[in-house]
């Protein structure tokens, strides 16, 4: 799969740059040394990109490895020089599967790019994957936005501009950026759909320490999820008083159970002098309520 390349090499020209001009700048391809020139590199010289967080399932790696044995690597791996070695910008899965297939070398395209451009190439490649977990999409957006800020010289994160390039909207990117504020364990719950993304965005309002306390409370009480309503209450309480205790968390996550109303039982023998056997239970209940109401009125409101 070809790597889509975005150019942020042109610095911000003036204070009044328009969004359209910036978007146009972001859409230019990066300058890559050796584009079109595929060179073989030893697999043991290729290192994971530092921001690569995904672990691939053994089944998909085995399937790709078998495909490589039969067809070879049809799409070269994109790398950049790092000292005497190389960092993989795109093709981590292919590199691992090729090693499993017994290959010593893989075809590579070498990109002479700085850290920001490397981040952009890496994050763009992430979006080429067929299935992305919320955590993967969140981290990729964060990398892309921060790299765009570096390349454009903007003091504020260029979320709107990146959204235009990525074909999405500012709100979606902002929501995913909020997810990057979650602890790894909470983010995993979002990936596993134990906690919804909407709830996860709300929980991002909690500090890392509060999030860990929340996980402890959940573990102590055997809770596997936090609902959207509960997450909203936790976030609101945090904003209201700039802090959350375990007691307050339990009060939100474990609302008191509704108290059972006591059942009053009276033997009919004690009432048979007041009612006839033909009267129904509802009729008897109504007469008792009427009598008690009258009695209370006559005795100053007490029975």
PDB file of C-alpha atoms in Angstrom:
ATOM      1  CA  UNK A   1       0.000   0.000   0.000  1.00  0.00           C
ATOM      2  CA  UNK A   2       1.513   3.311  -1.042  1.00  0.00           C
ATOM      3  CA  UNK A   3       2.345   5.881   1.592  1.00  0.00           C
ATOM      4  CA  UNK A   4       0.437   9.130   1.303  1.00  0.00           C
ATOM      5  CA  UNK A   5       2.924  11.959   1.856  1.00  0.00           C
ATOM      6  CA  UNK A   6       2.115  15.348   3.364  1.00  0.00           C
ATOM      7  CA  UNK A   7       4.460  18.330   3.206  1.00  0.00           C
ATOM      8  CA  UNK A   8       4.755  20.641   6.173  1.00  0.00           C
ATOM      9  CA  UNK A   9       8.212  21.889   5.149  1.00  0.00           C
ATOM     10  CA  UNK A  10       7.034  25.383   4.253  1.00  0.00           C
ATOM     11  CA  UNK A  11       6.940  27.471   7.427  1.00  0.00           C
ATOM     12  CA  UNK A  12       4.151  29.823   8.347  1.00  0.00           C
ATOM     13  CA  UNK A  13       4.496  32.874   6.100  1.00  0.00           C
ATOM     14  CA  UNK A  14       2.554  35.578   7.914  1.00  0.00           C
ATOM     15  CA  UNK A  15       0.158  36.139  10.754  1.00  0.00           C
ATOM     16  CA  UNK A  16      -2.754  36.422   8.359  1.00  0.00           C
ATOM     17  CA  UNK A  17      -2.319  33.066   6.619  1.00  0.00           C
ATOM     18  CA  UNK A  18      -5.743  31.664   5.729  1.00  0.00           C
ATOM     19  CA  UNK A  19      -6.853  28.143   6.458  1.00  0.00           C
ATOM     20  CA  UNK A  20      -7.126  27.423   2.739  1.00  0.00           C
ATOM     21  CA  UNK A  21      -3.500  28.395   2.197  1.00  0.00           C
ATOM     22  CA  UNK A  22      -2.367  26.265   5.103  1.00  0.00           C
ATOM     23  CA  UNK A  23      -4.392  23.278   3.923  1.00  0.00           C
ATOM     24  CA  UNK A  24      -2.825  23.613   0.491  1.00  0.00           C
ATOM     25  CA  UNK A  25       0.596  23.608   2.097  1.00  0.00           C
ATOM     26  CA  UNK A  26      -0.174  20.519   4.136  1.00  0.00           C
ATOM     27  CA  UNK A  27      -1.241  18.620   1.038  1.00  0.00           C
ATOM     28  CA  UNK A  28       2.046  18.858  -0.856  1.00  0.00           C
ATOM     29  CA  UNK A  29       4.152  15.683  -1.010  1.00  0.00           C
ATOM     30  CA  UNK A  30       7.273  15.501   1.146  1.00  0.00           C
ATOM     31  CA  UNK A  31      10.676  15.368  -0.527  1.00  0.00           C
ATOM     32  CA  UNK A  32      11.979  11.851  -0.242  1.00  0.00           C
ATOM     33  CA  UNK A  33      15.480  10.880  -1.260  1.00  0.00           C
ATOM     34  CA  UNK A  34      15.488   7.934  -3.570  1.00  0.00           C
ATOM     35  CA  UNK A  35      11.780   8.023  -4.405  1.00  0.00           C
ATOM     36  CA  UNK A  36      11.233   5.385  -7.055  1.00  0.00           C
ATOM     37  CA  UNK A  37      14.501   3.717  -6.091  1.00  0.00           C
ATOM     38  CA  UNK A  38      13.906   0.540  -4.171  1.00  0.00           C
ATOM     39  CA  UNK A  39      16.934  -0.816  -2.343  1.00  0.00           C
ATOM     40  CA  UNK A  40      17.282  -4.075  -0.382  1.00  0.00           C
ATOM     41  CA  UNK A  41      18.090  -3.660   3.303  1.00  0.00           C
ATOM     42  CA  UNK A  42      18.895  -6.282   5.914  1.00  0.00           C
ATOM     43  CA  UNK A  43      15.927  -6.915   8.205  1.00  0.00           C
ATOM     44  CA  UNK A  44      18.136  -6.781  11.292  1.00  0.00           C
ATOM     45  CA  UNK A  45      18.986  -3.151  10.444  1.00  0.00           C
ATOM     46  CA  UNK A  46      15.339  -2.055  10.595  1.00  0.00           C
ATOM     47  CA  UNK A  47      14.002  -0.716  13.889  1.00  0.00           C
ATOM     48  CA  UNK A  48      10.428   0.057  14.873  1.00  0.00           C
ATOM     49  CA  UNK A  49       9.449   3.700  14.721  1.00  0.00           C
ATOM     50  CA  UNK A  50       9.574   5.032  18.321  1.00  0.00           C
ATOM     51  CA  UNK A  51       5.866   5.921  18.251  1.00  0.00           C
ATOM     52  CA  UNK A  52       4.760   2.548  16.923  1.00  0.00           C
ATOM     53  CA  UNK A  53       2.453   1.122  19.585  1.00  0.00           C
ATOM     54  CA  UNK A  54       0.494  -1.556  17.753  1.00  0.00           C
ATOM     55  CA  UNK A  55       1.055  -5.244  18.340  1.00  0.00           C
ATOM     56  CA  UNK A  56      -0.057  -7.510  15.522  1.00  0.00           C
ATOM     57  CA  UNK A  57      -1.982 -10.722  15.983  1.00  0.00           C
ATOM     58  CA  UNK A  58      -0.096 -13.924  15.260  1.00  0.00           C
ATOM     59  CA  UNK A  59      -2.791 -15.157  12.886  1.00  0.00           C
ATOM     60  CA  UNK A  60      -2.581 -12.142  10.572  1.00  0.00           C
ATOM     61  CA  UNK A  61       1.223 -12.269  10.667  1.00  0.00           C
ATOM     62  CA  UNK A  62       1.200 -15.961   9.733  1.00  0.00           C
ATOM     63  CA  UNK A  63      -1.205 -15.296   6.848  1.00  0.00           C
ATOM     64  CA  UNK A  64       0.952 -12.441   5.562  1.00  0.00           C
ATOM     65  CA  UNK A  65       4.080 -14.547   6.008  1.00  0.00           C
ATOM     66  CA  UNK A  66       2.612 -17.314   3.826  1.00  0.00           C
ATOM     67  CA  UNK A  67       1.635 -14.728   1.215  1.00  0.00           C
ATOM     68  CA  UNK A  68       5.179 -13.341   1.216  1.00  0.00           C
ATOM     69  CA  UNK A  69       6.594 -16.850   0.744  1.00  0.00           C
ATOM     70  CA  UNK A  70       4.457 -17.274  -2.371  1.00  0.00           C
ATOM     71  CA  UNK A  71       4.461 -13.766  -3.869  1.00  0.00           C
ATOM     72  CA  UNK A  72       7.267 -11.902  -2.168  1.00  0.00           C
ATOM     73  CA  UNK A  73       6.879  -8.350  -0.834  1.00  0.00           C
ATOM     74  CA  UNK A  74       4.850  -6.411  -3.399  1.00  0.00           C
ATOM     75  CA  UNK A  75       4.978  -3.069  -1.567  1.00  0.00           C
ATOM     76  CA  UNK A  76       8.361  -1.794  -0.299  1.00  0.00           C
ATOM     77  CA  UNK A  77       8.891  -0.745   3.288  1.00  0.00           C
ATOM     78  CA  UNK A  78       9.447   2.985   3.877  1.00  0.00           C
ATOM     79  CA  UNK A  79      12.305   3.848   6.193  1.00  0.00           C
ATOM     80  CA  UNK A  80      14.539   6.743   7.165  1.00  0.00           C
ATOM     81  CA  UNK A  81      18.226   6.643   8.136  1.00  0.00           C
ATOM     82  CA  UNK A  82      18.988   6.788  11.858  1.00  0.00           C
ATOM     83  CA  UNK A  83      22.714   6.607  12.474  1.00  0.00           C
ATOM     84  CA  UNK A  84      23.940   3.357  10.987  1.00  0.00           C
ATOM     85  CA  UNK A  85      20.460   1.839  11.126  1.00  0.00           C
ATOM     86  CA  UNK A  86      16.973   2.645   9.806  1.00  0.00           C
ATOM     87  CA  UNK A  87      13.605   3.451  11.361  1.00  0.00           C
ATOM     88  CA  UNK A  88      10.481   2.011   9.770  1.00  0.00           C
ATOM     89  CA  UNK A  89       7.974   4.711   8.802  1.00  0.00           C
ATOM     90  CA  UNK A  90       5.570   2.354   7.038  1.00  0.00           C
ATOM     91  CA  UNK A  91       5.645  -1.433   6.876  1.00  0.00           C
ATOM     92  CA  UNK A  92       6.147  -2.743  10.428  1.00  0.00           C
ATOM     93  CA  UNK A  93       3.814  -5.674   9.773  1.00  0.00           C
ATOM     94  CA  UNK A  94       5.504  -6.553   6.476  1.00  0.00           C
ATOM     95  CA  UNK A  95       8.954  -6.492   8.123  1.00  0.00           C
ATOM     96  CA  UNK A  96       7.861  -8.872  10.892  1.00  0.00           C
ATOM     97  CA  UNK A  97       6.068 -11.227   8.486  1.00  0.00           C
ATOM     98  CA  UNK A  98       9.086 -11.234   6.156  1.00  0.00           C
ATOM     99  CA  UNK A  99      11.326 -12.286   9.038  1.00  0.00           C
ATOM    100  CA  UNK A 100       8.860 -15.088   9.866  1.00  0.00           C
ATOM    101  CA  UNK A 101       9.033 -16.160   6.214  1.00  0.00           C
ATOM    102  CA  UNK A 102      12.808 -16.536   6.525  1.00  0.00           C
ATOM    103  CA  UNK A 103      13.828 -13.491   4.479  1.00  0.00           C
ATOM    104  CA  UNK A 104      17.108 -11.788   5.382  1.00  0.00           C
ATOM    105  CA  UNK A 105      16.450  -8.646   3.320  1.00  0.00           C
ATOM    106  CA  UNK A 106      13.393  -6.623   2.326  1.00  0.00           C
ATOM    107  CA  UNK A 107      12.875  -3.988  -0.392  1.00  0.00           C
ATOM    108  CA  UNK A 108      12.875  -0.474   1.065  1.00  0.00           C
ATOM    109  CA  UNK A 109      12.416   3.133   0.016  1.00  0.00           C
ATOM    110  CA  UNK A 110      14.647   5.470   2.028  1.00  0.00           C
ATOM    111  CA  UNK A 111      13.202   8.847   3.037  1.00  0.00           C
ATOM    112  CA  UNK A 112      15.518  11.680   4.068  1.00  0.00           C
ATOM    113  CA  UNK A 113      13.060  13.485   6.345  1.00  0.00           C
ATOM    114  CA  UNK A 114      13.129  15.318   9.663  1.00  0.00           C
ATOM    115  CA  UNK A 115      11.251  14.189  12.768  1.00  0.00           C
ATOM    116  CA  UNK A 116       8.060  16.117  11.959  1.00  0.00           C
ATOM    117  CA  UNK A 117       7.827  14.762   8.415  1.00  0.00           C
ATOM    118  CA  UNK A 118       8.622  11.281   9.710  1.00  0.00           C
ATOM    119  CA  UNK A 119       5.723  11.627  12.145  1.00  0.00           C
ATOM    120  CA  UNK A 120       3.434  12.666   9.305  1.00  0.00           C
ATOM    121  CA  UNK A 121       4.412   9.745   7.087  1.00  0.00           C
ATOM    122  CA  UNK A 122       4.030   7.341  10.008  1.00  0.00           C
ATOM    123  CA  UNK A 123       0.620   8.681  11.104  1.00  0.00           C
ATOM    124  CA  UNK A 124      -0.712   8.770   7.544  1.00  0.00           C
ATOM    125  CA  UNK A 125       0.278   5.125   7.113  1.00  0.00           C
ATOM    126  CA  UNK A 126      -1.638   4.237  10.281  1.00  0.00           C
ATOM    127  CA  UNK A 127      -4.845   5.485   8.648  1.00  0.00           C
ATOM    128  CA  UNK A 128      -4.283   3.102   5.723  1.00  0.00           C
ATOM    129  CA  UNK A 129      -5.000   0.106   7.962  1.00  0.00           C
ATOM    130  CA  UNK A 130      -8.270  -1.730   7.439  1.00  0.00           C
ATOM    131  CA  UNK A 131      -9.259  -1.646  11.094  1.00  0.00           C
ATOM    132  CA  UNK A 132      -8.166   0.882  13.676  1.00  0.00           C
ATOM    133  CA  UNK A 133      -8.752   0.719  17.386  1.00  0.00           C
ATOM    134  CA  UNK A 134      -9.831   3.982  19.043  1.00  0.00           C
ATOM    135  CA  UNK A 135      -6.438   4.171  20.789  1.00  0.00           C
ATOM    136  CA  UNK A 136      -4.579   3.806  17.475  1.00  0.00           C
ATOM    137  CA  UNK A 137      -6.659   6.474  15.773  1.00  0.00           C
ATOM    138  CA  UNK A 138      -6.266   8.767  18.792  1.00  0.00           C
ATOM    139  CA  UNK A 139      -2.473   8.432  18.881  1.00  0.00           C
ATOM    140  CA  UNK A 140      -2.205   8.893  15.113  1.00  0.00           C
ATOM    141  CA  UNK A 141      -4.233  12.111  15.225  1.00  0.00           C
ATOM    142  CA  UNK A 142      -2.097  13.381  18.111  1.00  0.00           C
ATOM    143  CA  UNK A 143       1.120  12.671  16.224  1.00  0.00           C
ATOM    144  CA  UNK A 144      -0.245  14.307  13.078  1.00  0.00           C
ATOM    145  CA  UNK A 145      -1.523  17.444  14.818  1.00  0.00           C
ATOM    146  CA  UNK A 146       1.689  17.977  16.791  1.00  0.00           C
ATOM    147  CA  UNK A 147       3.825  17.425  13.688  1.00  0.00           C
ATOM    148  CA  UNK A 148       1.678  19.908  11.756  1.00  0.00           C
ATOM    149  CA  UNK A 149       2.152  22.477  14.514  1.00  0.00           C
ATOM    150  CA  UNK A 150       5.921  21.981  14.325  1.00  0.00           C
ATOM    151  CA  UNK A 151       6.069  22.307  10.540  1.00  0.00           C
ATOM    152  CA  UNK A 152       3.787  25.343  10.332  1.00  0.00           C
ATOM    153  CA  UNK A 153       5.200  27.161  13.323  1.00  0.00           C
ATOM    154  CA  UNK A 154       1.746  27.610  14.832  1.00  0.00           C
ATOM    155  CA  UNK A 155       1.570  28.163  18.596  1.00  0.00           C
ATOM    156  CA  UNK A 156      -1.863  26.545  18.767  1.00  0.00           C
ATOM    157  CA  UNK A 157      -2.637  23.074  17.469  1.00  0.00           C
ATOM    158  CA  UNK A 158      -3.861  23.304  13.837  1.00  0.00           C
ATOM    159  CA  UNK A 159      -6.770  20.916  14.396  1.00  0.00           C
ATOM    160  CA  UNK A 160      -9.059  22.463  11.764  1.00  0.00           C
ATOM    161  CA  UNK A 161      -6.367  22.328   9.091  1.00  0.00           C
ATOM    162  CA  UNK A 162      -5.450  18.729   9.838  1.00  0.00           C
ATOM    163  CA  UNK A 163      -9.141  17.816   9.844  1.00  0.00           C
ATOM    164  CA  UNK A 164      -9.476  19.241   6.331  1.00  0.00           C
ATOM    165  CA  UNK A 165      -6.489  17.211   5.118  1.00  0.00           C
ATOM    166  CA  UNK A 166      -7.649  14.035   6.888  1.00  0.00           C
ATOM    167  CA  UNK A 167     -11.161  14.336   5.467  1.00  0.00           C
ATOM    168  CA  UNK A 168     -12.869  14.610   8.828  1.00  0.00           C
ATOM    169  CA  UNK A 169     -14.020  17.401  11.131  1.00  0.00           C
ATOM    170  CA  UNK A 170     -12.538  19.304  14.038  1.00  0.00           C
ATOM    171  CA  UNK A 171     -14.937  17.775  16.565  1.00  0.00           C
ATOM    172  CA  UNK A 172     -13.926  14.202  15.735  1.00  0.00           C
ATOM    173  CA  UNK A 173     -10.220  14.956  16.003  1.00  0.00           C
ATOM    174  CA  UNK A 174     -10.757  16.780  19.297  1.00  0.00           C
ATOM    175  CA  UNK A 175     -12.663  13.793  20.712  1.00  0.00           C
ATOM    176  CA  UNK A 176      -9.856  11.422  19.770  1.00  0.00           C
ATOM    177  CA  UNK A 177      -7.228  13.778  21.184  1.00  0.00           C
ATOM    178  CA  UNK A 178      -9.119  13.675  24.477  1.00  0.00           C
ATOM    179  CA  UNK A 179      -8.732   9.890  24.522  1.00  0.00           C
ATOM    180  CA  UNK A 180      -4.938  10.279  24.606  1.00  0.00           C
ATOM    181  CA  UNK A 181      -5.354  11.754  28.110  1.00  0.00           C
ATOM    182  CA  UNK A 182      -6.611   8.407  29.418  1.00  0.00           C
ATOM    183  CA  UNK A 183      -4.382   5.938  31.210  1.00  0.00           C
ATOM    184  CA  UNK A 184      -3.376   2.901  29.170  1.00  0.00           C
ATOM    185  CA  UNK A 185      -5.732   0.687  31.181  1.00  0.00           C
ATOM    186  CA  UNK A 186      -8.768   2.929  30.660  1.00  0.00           C
ATOM    187  CA  UNK A 187      -7.889   3.335  26.992  1.00  0.00           C
ATOM    188  CA  UNK A 188      -7.786  -0.443  26.689  1.00  0.00           C
ATOM    189  CA  UNK A 189     -11.324  -0.605  28.101  1.00  0.00           C
ATOM    190  CA  UNK A 190     -12.378   1.779  25.316  1.00  0.00           C
ATOM    191  CA  UNK A 191     -10.631  -0.424  22.729  1.00  0.00           C
ATOM    192  CA  UNK A 192     -12.443  -3.464  24.120  1.00  0.00           C
ATOM    193  CA  UNK A 193     -15.766  -1.562  24.059  1.00  0.00           C
ATOM    194  CA  UNK A 194     -16.198  -2.174  27.786  1.00  0.00           C
ATOM    195  CA  UNK A 195     -16.304   1.621  28.087  1.00  0.00           C
ATOM    196  CA  UNK A 196     -17.869   3.585  25.230  1.00  0.00           C
ATOM    197  CA  UNK A 197     -15.875   6.248  23.436  1.00  0.00           C
ATOM    198  CA  UNK A 198     -18.329   8.910  24.638  1.00  0.00           C
ATOM    199  CA  UNK A 199     -17.740   7.836  28.243  1.00  0.00           C
ATOM    200  CA  UNK A 200     -13.995   7.728  27.616  1.00  0.00           C
ATOM    201  CA  UNK A 201     -13.981  11.331  26.399  1.00  0.00           C
ATOM    202  CA  UNK A 202     -15.778  12.360  29.600  1.00  0.00           C
ATOM    203  CA  UNK A 203     -13.348  10.415  31.805  1.00  0.00           C
ATOM    204  CA  UNK A 204     -10.447  12.269  30.182  1.00  0.00           C
ATOM    205  CA  UNK A 205     -11.425  15.221  32.404  1.00  0.00           C
ATOM    206  CA  UNK A 206     -10.032  13.285  35.374  1.00  0.00           C
ATOM    207  CA  UNK A 207      -6.356  13.513  36.257  1.00  0.00           C
ATOM    208  CA  UNK A 208      -4.150  10.457  35.775  1.00  0.00           C
ATOM    209  CA  UNK A 209      -4.192   9.901  39.542  1.00  0.00           C
ATOM    210  CA  UNK A 210      -7.988  10.096  39.644  1.00  0.00           C
ATOM    211  CA  UNK A 211      -8.256   7.709  36.708  1.00  0.00           C
ATOM    212  CA  UNK A 212      -6.110   5.185  38.567  1.00  0.00           C
ATOM    213  CA  UNK A 213      -8.282   5.662  41.656  1.00  0.00           C
ATOM    214  CA  UNK A 214     -11.336   5.054  39.473  1.00  0.00           C
ATOM    215  CA  UNK A 215      -9.837   1.794  38.211  1.00  0.00           C
ATOM    216  CA  UNK A 216      -9.114   0.753  41.801  1.00  0.00           C
ATOM    217  CA  UNK A 217     -12.721   1.468  42.822  1.00  0.00           C
ATOM    218  CA  UNK A 218     -13.994  -0.501  39.825  1.00  0.00           C
ATOM    219  CA  UNK A 219     -11.720  -3.435  40.654  1.00  0.00           C
ATOM    220  CA  UNK A 220     -12.672  -3.437  44.348  1.00  0.00           C
ATOM    221  CA  UNK A 221     -16.366  -3.554  43.508  1.00  0.00           C
ATOM    222  CA  UNK A 222     -16.232  -5.919  40.536  1.00  0.00           C
ATOM    223  CA  UNK A 223     -17.305  -3.253  38.036  1.00  0.00           C
ATOM    224  CA  UNK A 224     -16.408  -3.837  34.393  1.00  0.00           C
ATOM    225  CA  UNK A 225     -17.719  -0.622  32.851  1.00  0.00           C
ATOM    226  CA  UNK A 226     -18.592   3.020  33.414  1.00  0.00           C
ATOM    227  CA  UNK A 227     -21.747   4.264  31.720  1.00  0.00           C
ATOM    228  CA  UNK A 228     -21.944   7.564  29.865  1.00  0.00           C
ATOM    229  CA  UNK A 229     -24.159   9.017  32.593  1.00  0.00           C
ATOM    230  CA  UNK A 230     -21.734   7.923  35.309  1.00  0.00           C
ATOM    231  CA  UNK A 231     -18.773   9.331  33.367  1.00  0.00           C
ATOM    232  CA  UNK A 232     -20.589  12.646  32.945  1.00  0.00           C
ATOM    233  CA  UNK A 233     -21.261  12.799  36.693  1.00  0.00           C
ATOM    234  CA  UNK A 234     -17.624  12.037  37.491  1.00  0.00           C
ATOM    235  CA  UNK A 235     -16.407  14.730  35.078  1.00  0.00           C
ATOM    236  CA  UNK A 236     -18.904  17.271  36.436  1.00  0.00           C
ATOM    237  CA  UNK A 237     -17.896  16.546  40.039  1.00  0.00           C
ATOM    238  CA  UNK A 238     -14.227  16.910  39.114  1.00  0.00           C
ATOM    239  CA  UNK A 239     -14.856  20.245  37.404  1.00  0.00           C
ATOM    240  CA  UNK A 240     -16.998  21.449  40.309  1.00  0.00           C
ATOM    241  CA  UNK A 241     -14.494  20.836  43.091  1.00  0.00           C
ATOM    242  CA  UNK A 242     -11.202  20.057  41.316  1.00  0.00           C
ATOM    243  CA  UNK A 243     -10.950  16.678  42.967  1.00  0.00           C
ATOM    244  CA  UNK A 244     -12.633  13.325  43.465  1.00  0.00           C
ATOM    245  CA  UNK A 245     -12.367  10.942  46.384  1.00  0.00           C
ATOM    246  CA  UNK A 246     -12.953   7.200  46.336  1.00  0.00           C
ATOM    247  CA  UNK A 247     -16.074   7.752  48.444  1.00  0.00           C
ATOM    248  CA  UNK A 248     -17.508  10.157  45.860  1.00  0.00           C
ATOM    249  CA  UNK A 249     -16.678   7.757  43.044  1.00  0.00           C
ATOM    250  CA  UNK A 250     -18.437   4.912  44.824  1.00  0.00           C
ATOM    251  CA  UNK A 251     -21.487   7.103  45.370  1.00  0.00           C
ATOM    252  CA  UNK A 252     -21.686   7.668  41.597  1.00  0.00           C
ATOM    253  CA  UNK A 253     -20.763   4.168  40.460  1.00  0.00           C
ATOM    254  CA  UNK A 254     -22.713   2.343  43.169  1.00  0.00           C
ATOM    255  CA  UNK A 255     -25.993   4.212  43.730  1.00  0.00           C
ATOM    256  CA  UNK A 256     -27.872   3.040  46.836  1.00  0.00           C
ATOM    257  CA  UNK A 257     -30.301   0.238  46.132  1.00  0.00           C
ATOM    258  CA  UNK A 258     -33.933   1.159  46.363  1.00  0.00           C
ATOM    259  CA  UNK A 259     -35.260   0.225  49.764  1.00  0.00           C
ATOM    260  CA  UNK A 260     -37.920  -2.455  49.811  1.00  0.00           C
ATOM    261  CA  UNK A 261     -41.217  -1.308  51.241  1.00  0.00           C
ATOM    262  CA  UNK A 262     -42.218  -3.350  54.305  1.00  0.00           C
ATOM    263  CA  UNK A 263     -45.183  -5.641  53.790  1.00  0.00           C
ATOM    264  CA  UNK A 264     -47.898  -5.357  56.445  1.00  0.00           C
ATOM    265  CA  UNK A 265     -49.849  -8.536  57.049  1.00  0.00           C
ATOM    266  CA  UNK A 266     -52.992  -8.641  59.243  1.00  0.00           C
ATOM    267  CA  UNK A 267     -54.962 -11.783  59.877  1.00  0.00           C
ATOM    268  CA  UNK A 268     -58.500 -11.487  58.543  1.00  0.00           C
ATOM    269  CA  UNK A 269     -59.866 -12.930  61.801  1.00  0.00           C
ATOM    270  CA  UNK A 270     -58.940  -9.658  63.506  1.00  0.00           C
ATOM    271  CA  UNK A 271     -60.928  -7.666  60.937  1.00  0.00           C
ATOM    272  CA  UNK A 272     -63.931  -9.887  60.365  1.00  0.00           C
ATOM    273  CA  UNK A 273     -66.064  -7.862  62.802  1.00  0.00           C
ATOM    274  CA  UNK A 274     -65.572  -4.803  60.575  1.00  0.00           C
ATOM    275  CA  UNK A 275     -65.984  -6.308  57.105  1.00  0.00           C
ATOM    276  CA  UNK A 276     -68.113  -8.861  55.350  1.00  0.00           C
ATOM    277  CA  UNK A 277     -66.768 -11.915  53.588  1.00  0.00           C
ATOM    278  CA  UNK A 278     -68.207 -10.640  50.305  1.00  0.00           C
ATOM    279  CA  UNK A 279     -65.942  -7.577  50.281  1.00  0.00           C
ATOM    280  CA  UNK A 280     -62.886  -7.753  48.063  1.00  0.00           C
ATOM    281  CA  UNK A 281     -59.347  -7.092  49.269  1.00  0.00           C
ATOM    282  CA  UNK A 282     -59.199  -3.751  47.442  1.00  0.00           C
ATOM    283  CA  UNK A 283     -62.473  -2.661  49.048  1.00  0.00           C
ATOM    284  CA  UNK A 284     -61.186  -3.582  52.499  1.00  0.00           C
ATOM    285  CA  UNK A 285     -57.909  -1.708  51.862  1.00  0.00           C
ATOM    286  CA  UNK A 286     -59.811   1.375  50.767  1.00  0.00           C
ATOM    287  CA  UNK A 287     -62.010   1.363  53.881  1.00  0.00           C
ATOM    288  CA  UNK A 288     -58.971   0.990  56.139  1.00  0.00           C
ATOM    289  CA  UNK A 289     -57.228   3.944  54.436  1.00  0.00           C
ATOM    290  CA  UNK A 290     -60.389   6.048  54.734  1.00  0.00           C
ATOM    291  CA  UNK A 291     -60.762   5.186  58.418  1.00  0.00           C
ATOM    292  CA  UNK A 292     -57.110   5.920  59.193  1.00  0.00           C
ATOM    293  CA  UNK A 293     -57.276   9.224  57.332  1.00  0.00           C
ATOM    294  CA  UNK A 294     -60.309  10.287  59.340  1.00  0.00           C
ATOM    295  CA  UNK A 295     -58.671   9.159  62.578  1.00  0.00           C
ATOM    296  CA  UNK A 296     -55.525  11.165  61.826  1.00  0.00           C
ATOM    297  CA  UNK A 297     -57.542  14.276  61.067  1.00  0.00           C
ATOM    298  CA  UNK A 298     -59.365  13.945  64.383  1.00  0.00           C
ATOM    299  CA  UNK A 299     -56.140  13.446  66.343  1.00  0.00           C
ATOM    300  CA  UNK A 300     -54.017  16.308  65.086  1.00  0.00           C
ATOM    301  CA  UNK A 301     -52.272  14.567  62.223  1.00  0.00           C
ATOM    302  CA  UNK A 302     -51.025  11.443  64.008  1.00  0.00           C
ATOM    303  CA  UNK A 303     -52.259   7.907  63.934  1.00  0.00           C
TER     304      UNK A 303
END
